[in-house]
Every structure is written in structure tokens, then in C-alpha cells.
Amino acid sequence: MTTKRDRQQQKKRVRHQERQKKARTIRNNTKRRTRMGGTPEKASRWPVGPCYVSTHWHEADAEEIHAIMVRKTDDGVHAAAIFEINKLEGIQSVSCQVGIDANALQREIGKRSEPHGMYIQDAKMIAQIIRDAKEHTLNQGHTLPSKMS
């Protein structure tokens, strides 16, 4: 028969093992992402995947739009460059996520799809939207986000 103290120690051991397992999983995922191209420079050589833009990007009254350039490996690892564009002022921010899976990519798209939604667009069109926004930003006398310099 086990005592109360033995049960408490066993419970403590199990919690400790669960924490260790979780930490190990996080470390392994980080190593895998780094191995799979954990830098934007490496990811820029990956094949282009599906790219996304706000559904209202072409409307004259649309002020805020989002564009997402995606690169993808054969193993299903993604890299996403996310642009927030204000049509009046140009590019507001850029963020890059490398080594994410398809679920994480869908979460990023979902965050930016309110209230207008996003749809898949040709990568050349997305690149042109970004180039135009960059040119507009500079023409308006604004500075580009640090990640675009």
C-alpha cells in the first residue's frame, strides 16, 4: 500500500517528466526549423508557394491591405513574409516567419483576413503590389520598415 507521501512524490515525478518532455519537444522543433532553413536568406531560395492578398486590395477605398509571400519546401516547411500596407502611406510593417508548418501559416492568414478576407493570388502579382507599395512609401517621404532596407 502506498502512502500519501509516496503518491505525492510520484505525482511530482510525473509532472517533472511531462515538463522535460515538453521542453525537449520545443528544443527539437527549434533545431528542426533551423536545420530546415531557419533564416530568411536560406528560405529565399525555396520554391514559391501559394501567396495571399486581401480580397479588397484593388478597391479605391481600401486603406489597409495585407500581402503574404510564401515559400515552401518539399517537406512542408513554410516561410512567410507578411506585409501590412496602407494605401495612403505605403508599407507599414513587414514580418518574416521561417520554419513554420501549414497550420501556423493558416493561423497567420486567418489573423489578417478580418473583416475582408484573403485569397490566393499569383506570386508575380503580389510582388508587383509590394514593389508599388515600396515605391509609394518612398515617394511620400516615409521610411521603409527596417526589414525592407
mmCIF file of N, CA, C and O in Angstrom, residues 89-92 137-138 140-146 149:
data_model
loop_
_atom_site.group_PDB
_atom_site.id
_atom_site.type_symbol
_atom_site.label_atom_id
_atom_site.label_comp_id
_atom_site.label_asym_id
_atom_site.label_seq_id
_atom_site.Cartn_x
_atom_site.Cartn_y
_atom_site.Cartn_z
ATOM 1 N N GLU A 89 -0.078 55.733 -47.180
ATOM 2 C CA GLU A 89 1.279 55.960 -46.699
ATOM 3 C C GLU A 89 2.292 54.932 -47.179
ATOM 4 O O GLU A 89 3.484 55.154 -47.077
ATOM 5 N N GLY A 90 1.854 53.800 -47.660
ATOM 6 C CA GLY A 90 2.760 52.771 -48.133
ATOM 7 C C GLY A 90 2.899 51.628 -47.145
ATOM 8 O O GLY A 90 1.998 51.354 -46.365
ATOM 9 N N ILE A 91 4.043 50.987 -47.181
ATOM 10 C CA ILE A 91 4.274 49.804 -46.342
ATOM 11 C C ILE A 91 4.447 50.228 -44.883
ATOM 12 O O ILE A 91 5.304 51.030 -44.559
ATOM 13 N N GLN A 92 3.611 49.645 -44.033
ATOM 14 C CA GLN A 92 3.641 49.974 -42.609
ATOM 15 C C GLN A 92 4.541 49.035 -41.812
ATOM 16 O O GLN A 92 5.243 49.453 -40.919
ATOM 17 N N THR A 137 5.732 54.393 -50.783
ATOM 18 C CA THR A 137 6.268 54.754 -49.469
ATOM 19 C C THR A 137 7.395 55.766 -49.612
ATOM 20 O O THR A 137 7.416 56.803 -48.931
ATOM 21 N N LEU A 138 8.315 55.487 -50.513
ATOM 22 C CA LEU A 138 9.455 56.386 -50.720
ATOM 23 C C LEU A 138 9.029 57.710 -51.345
ATOM 24 O O LEU A 138 9.537 58.772 -50.967
ATOM 25 N N GLN A 140 6.253 59.236 -50.917
ATOM 26 C CA GLN A 140 5.540 60.028 -49.909
ATOM 27 C C GLN A 140 6.490 60.570 -48.841
ATOM 28 O O GLN A 140 6.071 61.279 -47.949
ATOM 29 N N GLY A 141 7.745 60.207 -48.933
ATOM 30 C CA GLY A 141 8.728 60.686 -47.970
ATOM 31 C C GLY A 141 8.772 59.897 -46.678
ATOM 32 O O GLY A 141 9.388 60.294 -45.707
ATOM 33 N N HIS A 142 8.126 58.721 -46.657
ATOM 34 C CA HIS A 142 8.133 57.863 -45.484
ATOM 35 C C HIS A 142 9.332 56.919 -45.563
ATOM 36 O O HIS A 142 9.876 56.681 -46.626
ATOM 37 N N THR A 143 9.719 56.395 -44.418
ATOM 38 C CA THR A 143 10.811 55.428 -44.407
ATOM 39 C C THR A 143 10.252 54.014 -44.462
ATOM 40 O O THR A 143 9.158 53.749 -43.958
ATOM 41 N N LEU A 144 11.005 53.132 -45.061
ATOM 42 C CA LEU A 144 10.619 51.742 -45.146
ATOM 43 C C LEU A 144 10.845 51.067 -43.797
ATOM 44 O O LEU A 144 11.731 51.466 -43.045
ATOM 45 N N PRO A 145 10.062 50.038 -43.497
ATOM 46 C CA PRO A 145 10.339 49.261 -42.283
ATOM 47 C C PRO A 145 11.760 48.704 -42.329
ATOM 48 O O PRO A 145 12.307 48.450 -43.408
ATOM 49 N N SER A 146 12.357 48.514 -41.182
ATOM 50 C CA SER A 146 13.770 48.116 -41.106
ATOM 51 C C SER A 146 14.064 46.818 -41.846
ATOM 52 O O SER A 146 15.127 46.649 -42.394
ATOM 53 N N SER A 149 14.975 47.357 -45.676
ATOM 54 C CA SER A 149 16.115 48.197 -46.084
ATOM 55 C C SER A 149 17.154 47.406 -46.822
ATOM 56 O O SER A 149 17.303 46.256 -46.716
#
